PDB file of C-alpha atoms in Angstrom:
ATOM      1  CA  UNK A  11      11.650  -1.261  32.713  1.00  0.00           C
ATOM      2  CA  UNK A  12      10.115  -4.552  31.869  1.00  0.00           C
ATOM      3  CA  UNK A  13      11.848  -7.823  33.631  1.00  0.00           C
ATOM      4  CA  UNK A  14      15.261  -8.603  31.570  1.00  0.00           C
ATOM      5  CA  UNK A  15      15.027 -11.691  29.323  1.00  0.00           C
ATOM      6  CA  UNK A  16      18.304 -14.030  30.017  1.00  0.00           C
ATOM      7  CA  UNK A  17      19.529 -14.154  26.182  1.00  0.00           C
ATOM      8  CA  UNK A  18      22.812 -15.247  24.653  1.00  0.00           C
ATOM      9  CA  UNK A  19      25.313 -12.437  23.751  1.00  0.00           C
ATOM     10  CA  UNK A  20      24.435 -12.977  20.087  1.00  0.00           C
ATOM     11  CA  UNK A  21      20.426 -12.956  20.620  1.00  0.00           C
ATOM     12  CA  UNK A  22      20.784  -9.774  22.941  1.00  0.00           C
ATOM     13  CA  UNK A  23      22.810  -8.090  20.258  1.00  0.00           C
ATOM     14  CA  UNK A  24      20.042  -8.964  17.439  1.00  0.00           C
ATOM     15  CA  UNK A  25      17.467  -7.941  20.081  1.00  0.00           C
ATOM     16  CA  UNK A  26      18.988  -4.691  20.650  1.00  0.00           C
ATOM     17  CA  UNK A  27      19.790  -3.933  16.996  1.00  0.00           C
ATOM     18  CA  UNK A  28      15.939  -4.882  16.147  1.00  0.00           C
ATOM     19  CA  UNK A  29      14.717  -2.060  18.915  1.00  0.00           C
ATOM     20  CA  UNK A  30      17.368   0.331  17.516  1.00  0.00           C
ATOM     21  CA  UNK A  31      15.885  -0.345  14.058  1.00  0.00           C
ATOM     22  CA  UNK A  32      12.217   0.264  15.049  1.00  0.00           C
ATOM     23  CA  UNK A  33      13.107   3.390  16.926  1.00  0.00           C
ATOM     24  CA  UNK A  34      15.247   5.125  13.994  1.00  0.00           C
ATOM     25  CA  UNK A  35      12.377   4.214  11.685  1.00  0.00           C
ATOM     26  CA  UNK A  36       9.783   5.698  14.305  1.00  0.00           C
ATOM     27  CA  UNK A  37      11.911   9.261  14.651  1.00  0.00           C
ATOM     28  CA  UNK A  38      14.411  11.406  13.456  1.00  0.00           C
ATOM     29  CA  UNK A  39      18.033  10.244  14.273  1.00  0.00           C
ATOM     30  CA  UNK A  40      18.358  13.152  16.945  1.00  0.00           C
ATOM     31  CA  UNK A  41      15.178  12.067  18.840  1.00  0.00           C
ATOM     32  CA  UNK A  42      16.333   8.645  19.392  1.00  0.00           C
ATOM     33  CA  UNK A  43      18.299   8.301  22.772  1.00  0.00           C
ATOM     34  CA  UNK A  44      20.078   5.410  23.674  1.00  0.00           C
ATOM     35  CA  UNK A  45      18.717   5.501  27.324  1.00  0.00           C
ATOM     36  CA  UNK A  46      15.038   4.932  25.518  1.00  0.00           C
ATOM     37  CA  UNK A  47      16.789   1.708  23.530  1.00  0.00           C
ATOM     38  CA  UNK A  48      17.889   0.363  26.777  1.00  0.00           C
ATOM     39  CA  UNK A  49      14.442   0.989  28.397  1.00  0.00           C
ATOM     40  CA  UNK A  50      12.585  -0.603  25.509  1.00  0.00           C
ATOM     41  CA  UNK A  51      14.822  -3.547  25.181  1.00  0.00           C
ATOM     42  CA  UNK A  52      14.716  -3.860  29.160  1.00  0.00           C
ATOM     43  CA  UNK A  53      18.151  -3.779  29.721  1.00  0.00           C
ATOM     44  CA  UNK A  54      20.707  -1.460  31.705  1.00  0.00           C
ATOM     45  CA  UNK A  55      22.653   1.241  29.671  1.00  0.00           C
ATOM     46  CA  UNK A  56      25.863  -0.443  30.574  1.00  0.00           C
ATOM     47  CA  UNK A  57      24.571  -3.597  28.941  1.00  0.00           C
ATOM     48  CA  UNK A  58      23.504  -1.782  25.742  1.00  0.00           C
ATOM     49  CA  UNK A  59      26.770   0.195  25.505  1.00  0.00           C
ATOM     50  CA  UNK A  60      28.800  -3.008  25.944  1.00  0.00           C
ATOM     51  CA  UNK A  61      26.875  -4.034  22.646  1.00  0.00           C
ATOM     52  CA  UNK A  62      26.834  -0.637  20.749  1.00  0.00           C
ATOM     53  CA  UNK A  63      29.361   2.000  22.310  1.00  0.00           C
ATOM     54  CA  UNK A  64      27.246   4.825  20.852  1.00  0.00           C
ATOM     55  CA  UNK A  65      24.065   5.744  18.982  1.00  0.00           C
ATOM     56  CA  UNK A  66      26.182   5.932  15.976  1.00  0.00           C
ATOM     57  CA  UNK A  67      27.613   2.516  16.174  1.00  0.00           C
ATOM     58  CA  UNK A  68      23.892   1.082  16.648  1.00  0.00           C
ATOM     59  CA  UNK A  69      22.577   3.128  13.678  1.00  0.00           C
ATOM     60  CA  UNK A  70      25.428   1.991  11.588  1.00  0.00           C
ATOM     61  CA  UNK A  71      24.624  -1.685  12.655  1.00  0.00           C
ATOM     62  CA  UNK A  72      20.996  -1.140  11.643  1.00  0.00           C
ATOM     63  CA  UNK A  73      21.815   0.427   8.161  1.00  0.00           C
ATOM     64  CA  UNK A  74      24.189  -2.266   7.295  1.00  0.00           C
ATOM     65  CA  UNK A  75      21.696  -4.925   7.896  1.00  0.00           C
ATOM     66  CA  UNK A  76      19.088  -2.895   6.160  1.00  0.00           C
ATOM     67  CA  UNK A  77      21.396  -2.868   3.263  1.00  0.00           C
ATOM     68  CA  UNK A  78      22.092  -6.550   3.090  1.00  0.00           C
ATOM     69  CA  UNK A  79      18.406  -7.317   3.266  1.00  0.00           C
ATOM     70  CA  UNK A  80      17.617  -5.077   0.584  1.00  0.00           C
ATOM     71  CA  UNK A  81      20.278  -6.795  -1.712  1.00  0.00           C
ATOM     72  CA  UNK A  82      19.139 -10.050  -0.621  1.00  0.00           C
ATOM     73  CA  UNK A  83      15.280  -9.226  -1.635  1.00  0.00           C
ATOM     74  CA  UNK A  84      16.368  -7.504  -4.674  1.00  0.00           C
ATOM     75  CA  UNK A  85      15.976 -10.554  -7.681  1.00  0.00           C
ATOM     76  CA  UNK A  86      17.615  -9.943 -10.887  1.00  0.00           C
ATOM     77  CA  UNK A  87      16.423 -12.999 -12.494  1.00  0.00           C
ATOM     78  CA  UNK A  88      17.655 -13.529 -15.990  1.00  0.00           C
ATOM     79  CA  UNK A  89      14.091 -15.296 -16.837  1.00  0.00           C
ATOM     80  CA  UNK A  90      12.580 -11.915 -16.351  1.00  0.00           C
ATOM     81  CA  UNK A  91      12.818  -9.077 -18.473  1.00  0.00           C
ATOM     82  CA  UNK A  92      15.087  -6.192 -17.943  1.00  0.00           C
ATOM     83  CA  UNK A  93      11.922  -4.056 -17.225  1.00  0.00           C
ATOM     84  CA  UNK A  94      10.687  -6.422 -14.872  1.00  0.00           C
ATOM     85  CA  UNK A  95      13.907  -6.840 -12.795  1.00  0.00           C
ATOM     86  CA  UNK A  96      14.420  -3.065 -12.684  1.00  0.00           C
ATOM     87  CA  UNK A  97      10.668  -2.386 -11.413  1.00  0.00           C
ATOM     88  CA  UNK A  98      11.113  -5.062  -8.831  1.00  0.00           C
ATOM     89  CA  UNK A  99      14.234  -3.931  -7.501  1.00  0.00           C
ATOM     90  CA  UNK A 100      12.759  -0.149  -7.586  1.00  0.00           C
ATOM     91  CA  UNK A 101       9.710  -1.622  -5.728  1.00  0.00           C
ATOM     92  CA  UNK A 102      11.868  -3.262  -2.872  1.00  0.00           C
ATOM     93  CA  UNK A 103      13.613  -0.333  -2.329  1.00  0.00           C
ATOM     94  CA  UNK A 104      10.888   2.008  -2.503  1.00  0.00           C
ATOM     95  CA  UNK A 105       9.330  -0.117   0.143  1.00  0.00           C
ATOM     96  CA  UNK A 106      12.155   0.198   2.539  1.00  0.00           C
ATOM     97  CA  UNK A 107      12.307   3.998   2.094  1.00  0.00           C
ATOM     98  CA  UNK A 108       8.747   4.706   2.765  1.00  0.00           C
ATOM     99  CA  UNK A 109       8.695   2.023   5.855  1.00  0.00           C
ATOM    100  CA  UNK A 110      11.855   3.668   7.157  1.00  0.00           C
ATOM    101  CA  UNK A 111      11.677   7.332   5.899  1.00  0.00           C
ATOM    102  CA  UNK A 112      13.450   8.750   9.270  1.00  0.00           C
ATOM    103  CA  UNK A 113      16.257   6.285   9.093  1.00  0.00           C
ATOM    104  CA  UNK A 114      17.000   6.750   5.135  1.00  0.00           C
ATOM    105  CA  UNK A 115      16.734  10.636   5.585  1.00  0.00           C
ATOM    106  CA  UNK A 116      19.443  10.345   8.671  1.00  0.00           C
ATOM    107  CA  UNK A 117      21.823   8.321   6.633  1.00  0.00           C
ATOM    108  CA  UNK A 118      21.394  10.688   3.598  1.00  0.00           C
ATOM    109  CA  UNK A 119      20.966  14.039   5.319  1.00  0.00           C
ATOM    110  CA  UNK A 120      22.036  14.038   9.107  1.00  0.00           C
ATOM    111  CA  UNK A 121      24.972  11.588   8.694  1.00  0.00           C
ATOM    112  CA  UNK A 122      25.767  12.490   4.836  1.00  0.00           C
ATOM    113  CA  UNK A 123      29.373  13.266   5.650  1.00  0.00           C
ATOM    114  CA  UNK A 124      29.714  10.082   7.923  1.00  0.00           C
ATOM    115  CA  UNK A 125      32.654   7.903   6.467  1.00  0.00           C
ATOM    116  CA  UNK A 126      30.778   4.731   7.869  1.00  0.00           C
ATOM    117  CA  UNK A 127      27.256   5.326   6.540  1.00  0.00           C
ATOM    118  CA  UNK A 128      28.763   6.710   3.333  1.00  0.00           C
ATOM    119  CA  UNK A 129      30.857   3.255   3.016  1.00  0.00           C
ATOM    120  CA  UNK A 130      27.766   1.199   3.612  1.00  0.00           C
ATOM    121  CA  UNK A 131      25.973   3.023   0.887  1.00  0.00           C
ATOM    122  CA  UNK A 132      28.698   2.982  -1.612  1.00  0.00           C
ATOM    123  CA  UNK A 133      29.054  -0.822  -1.005  1.00  0.00           C
ATOM    124  CA  UNK A 134      25.400  -1.457  -1.648  1.00  0.00           C
ATOM    125  CA  UNK A 135      25.372   0.693  -4.829  1.00  0.00           C
ATOM    126  CA  UNK A 136      28.778  -1.007  -5.957  1.00  0.00           C
ATOM    127  CA  UNK A 137      26.894  -4.403  -5.402  1.00  0.00           C
ATOM    128  CA  UNK A 138      23.573  -3.237  -7.223  1.00  0.00           C
ATOM    129  CA  UNK A 139      25.841  -2.178 -10.203  1.00  0.00           C
ATOM    130  CA  UNK A 140      27.624  -5.268 -10.304  1.00  0.00           C
ATOM    131  CA  UNK A 141      24.438  -7.292 -10.417  1.00  0.00           C
ATOM    132  CA  UNK A 142      23.002  -5.182 -13.158  1.00  0.00           C
ATOM    133  CA  UNK A 143      25.843  -5.293 -15.445  1.00  0.00           C
ATOM    134  CA  UNK A 144      25.898  -9.072 -15.099  1.00  0.00           C
ATOM    135  CA  UNK A 145      22.354  -9.476 -16.623  1.00  0.00           C
ATOM    136  CA  UNK A 146      22.404  -6.624 -19.200  1.00  0.00           C
ATOM    137  CA  UNK A 147      22.604  -8.004 -22.816  1.00  0.00           C
ATOM    138  CA  UNK A 148      25.685  -5.641 -23.771  1.00  0.00           C
ATOM    139  CA  UNK A 149      26.176  -4.685 -27.353  1.00  0.00           C
ATOM    140  CA  UNK A 150      29.858  -5.527 -27.250  1.00  0.00           C
ATOM    141  CA  UNK A 151      32.501  -6.005 -24.363  1.00  0.00           C
ATOM    142  CA  UNK A 152      33.842  -2.726 -25.562  1.00  0.00           C
ATOM    143  CA  UNK A 153      30.797  -1.062 -23.839  1.00  0.00           C
ATOM    144  CA  UNK A 154      30.929  -2.658 -20.617  1.00  0.00           C
ATOM    145  CA  UNK A 155      33.014   0.326 -19.028  1.00  0.00           C
ATOM    146  CA  UNK A 156      30.270   2.821 -20.414  1.00  0.00           C
ATOM    147  CA  UNK A 157      27.501   0.695 -19.477  1.00  0.00           C
ATOM    148  CA  UNK A 158      29.044   0.728 -15.780  1.00  0.00           C
ATOM    149  CA  UNK A 159      29.462   4.310 -15.594  1.00  0.00           C
ATOM    150  CA  UNK A 160      25.987   4.681 -16.814  1.00  0.00           C
ATOM    151  CA  UNK A 161      24.817   2.697 -13.870  1.00  0.00           C
ATOM    152  CA  UNK A 162      27.100   4.270 -11.503  1.00  0.00           C
ATOM    153  CA  UNK A 163      25.404   7.545 -12.390  1.00  0.00           C
ATOM    154  CA  UNK A 164      21.972   6.233 -12.480  1.00  0.00           C
ATOM    155  CA  UNK A 165      22.236   4.680  -9.053  1.00  0.00           C
ATOM    156  CA  UNK A 166      23.253   7.954  -7.513  1.00  0.00           C
ATOM    157  CA  UNK A 167      20.292  10.117  -9.551  1.00  0.00           C
ATOM    158  CA  UNK A 168      17.725   7.434  -7.835  1.00  0.00           C
ATOM    159  CA  UNK A 169      19.392   7.843  -4.438  1.00  0.00           C
ATOM    160  CA  UNK A 170      19.010  11.573  -4.757  1.00  0.00           C
ATOM    161  CA  UNK A 171      15.764  11.855  -6.392  1.00  0.00           C
ATOM    162  CA  UNK A 172      14.393   9.176  -3.644  1.00  0.00           C
ATOM    163  CA  UNK A 173      15.507  10.973  -0.744  1.00  0.00           C
ATOM    164  CA  UNK A 174      14.330  14.578  -2.265  1.00  0.00           C
ATOM    165  CA  UNK A 175      10.725  12.730  -2.616  1.00  0.00           C
ATOM    166  CA  UNK A 176      10.725  11.278   0.881  1.00  0.00           C
ATOM    167  CA  UNK A 177      11.250  15.137   1.985  1.00  0.00           C
ATOM    168  CA  UNK A 178       8.440  16.468  -0.496  1.00  0.00           C
ATOM    169  CA  UNK A 179       6.451  14.015  -2.284  1.00  0.00           C
ATOM    170  CA  UNK A 180       5.727  15.808  -5.458  1.00  0.00           C
ATOM    171  CA  UNK A 181       4.599  12.915  -7.398  1.00  0.00           C
ATOM    172  CA  UNK A 182       2.867   9.479  -6.786  1.00  0.00           C
ATOM    173  CA  UNK A 183       5.121   6.683  -5.772  1.00  0.00           C
ATOM    174  CA  UNK A 184       4.480   4.802  -8.792  1.00  0.00           C
ATOM    175  CA  UNK A 185       5.332   8.080 -10.985  1.00  0.00           C
ATOM    176  CA  UNK A 186       8.623   8.101  -9.079  1.00  0.00           C
ATOM    177  CA  UNK A 187       9.494   4.405  -9.716  1.00  0.00           C
ATOM    178  CA  UNK A 188       8.561   4.475 -13.426  1.00  0.00           C
ATOM    179  CA  UNK A 189      10.611   7.690 -13.921  1.00  0.00           C
ATOM    180  CA  UNK A 190      13.668   5.892 -12.406  1.00  0.00           C
ATOM    181  CA  UNK A 191      13.364   3.271 -14.502  1.00  0.00           C
ATOM    182  CA  UNK A 192      12.491   5.236 -17.584  1.00  0.00           C
ATOM    183  CA  UNK A 193      15.790   7.160 -17.241  1.00  0.00           C
ATOM    184  CA  UNK A 194      17.863   4.279 -17.206  1.00  0.00           C
ATOM    185  CA  UNK A 195      16.302   2.701 -19.839  1.00  0.00           C
ATOM    186  CA  UNK A 196      16.503   5.616 -22.116  1.00  0.00           C
ATOM    187  CA  UNK A 197      20.181   6.178 -21.186  1.00  0.00           C
ATOM    188  CA  UNK A 198      20.959   2.243 -21.946  1.00  0.00           C
ATOM    189  CA  UNK A 199      19.613   2.214 -25.303  1.00  0.00           C
ATOM    190  CA  UNK A 200      22.525   2.810 -27.480  1.00  0.00           C
ATOM    191  CA  UNK A 201      24.886   0.433 -25.558  1.00  0.00           C
ATOM    192  CA  UNK A 202      22.724  -2.482 -25.333  1.00  0.00           C
ATOM    193  CA  UNK A 203      22.152  -5.721 -28.208  1.00  0.00           C
ATOM    194  CA  UNK A 204      18.226  -5.078 -27.578  1.00  0.00           C
ATOM    195  CA  UNK A 205      16.105  -2.196 -27.194  1.00  0.00           C
ATOM    196  CA  UNK A 206      15.444  -2.201 -23.748  1.00  0.00           C
ATOM    197  CA  UNK A 207      12.656   0.813 -24.348  1.00  0.00           C
ATOM    198  CA  UNK A 208      10.254  -1.570 -26.397  1.00  0.00           C
ATOM    199  CA  UNK A 209       8.558  -2.522 -23.319  1.00  0.00           C
ATOM    200  CA  UNK A 210       8.101   1.016 -22.212  1.00  0.00           C
ATOM    201  CA  UNK A 211       6.404   2.987 -21.111  1.00  0.00           C
ATOM    202  CA  UNK A 212       4.057   1.045 -18.911  1.00  0.00           C
ATOM    203  CA  UNK A 213       0.295   1.370 -19.128  1.00  0.00           C
ATOM    204  CA  UNK A 214      -1.030   4.551 -17.687  1.00  0.00           C
ATOM    205  CA  UNK A 215       0.325   5.431 -14.354  1.00  0.00           C
ATOM    206  CA  UNK A 216      -2.021   4.837 -11.156  1.00  0.00           C
ATOM    207  CA  UNK A 217      -3.895   7.646  -9.977  1.00  0.00           C
ATOM    208  CA  UNK A 218      -2.861   6.791  -6.551  1.00  0.00           C
ATOM    209  CA  UNK A 219       0.226   5.085  -5.075  1.00  0.00           C
TER     210      UNK A 219
END
């Protein structure tokens, strides 16, 4: 064990969470041991458990931080076209999914029925839906409820499709992204003032991604 650094409680908490995030990204959930987290951080088991009483608590903190970061990095700039906004948002999420494959699979497979993890996911999807609803050119206020329902279903569709893709890559990343964006544009077309499909499809998909 490396010599323990003297850190404030807040800094120690952040350090332990950072170590946990790295290990959960590198390995399947069941293969990450709290003893290893403590060793990597250079602290005792007792100190680790004072900050995080269980592996589940550590993973939940890691996943909440990731969800917050993804929301912060997902820009929905009204100055950009709807297609540009959707592509940017998908790219941000796919960057995280690819870099943290094991953590994403843990949240969606191993801990699929866990209420804490599911609450984090639900809150993130609700926040994304609210943001998208705010920037879409609705044909009429009466369509807001219908558009909201489409967005809710689409976000779940994207989540399921991306998790399946992480398990077995049946297409390129670019094809995955464009399939998700295209699905939403087609579903929204009857409900928006401007036809969102006029910029779609993009140029020929890349051969490799």
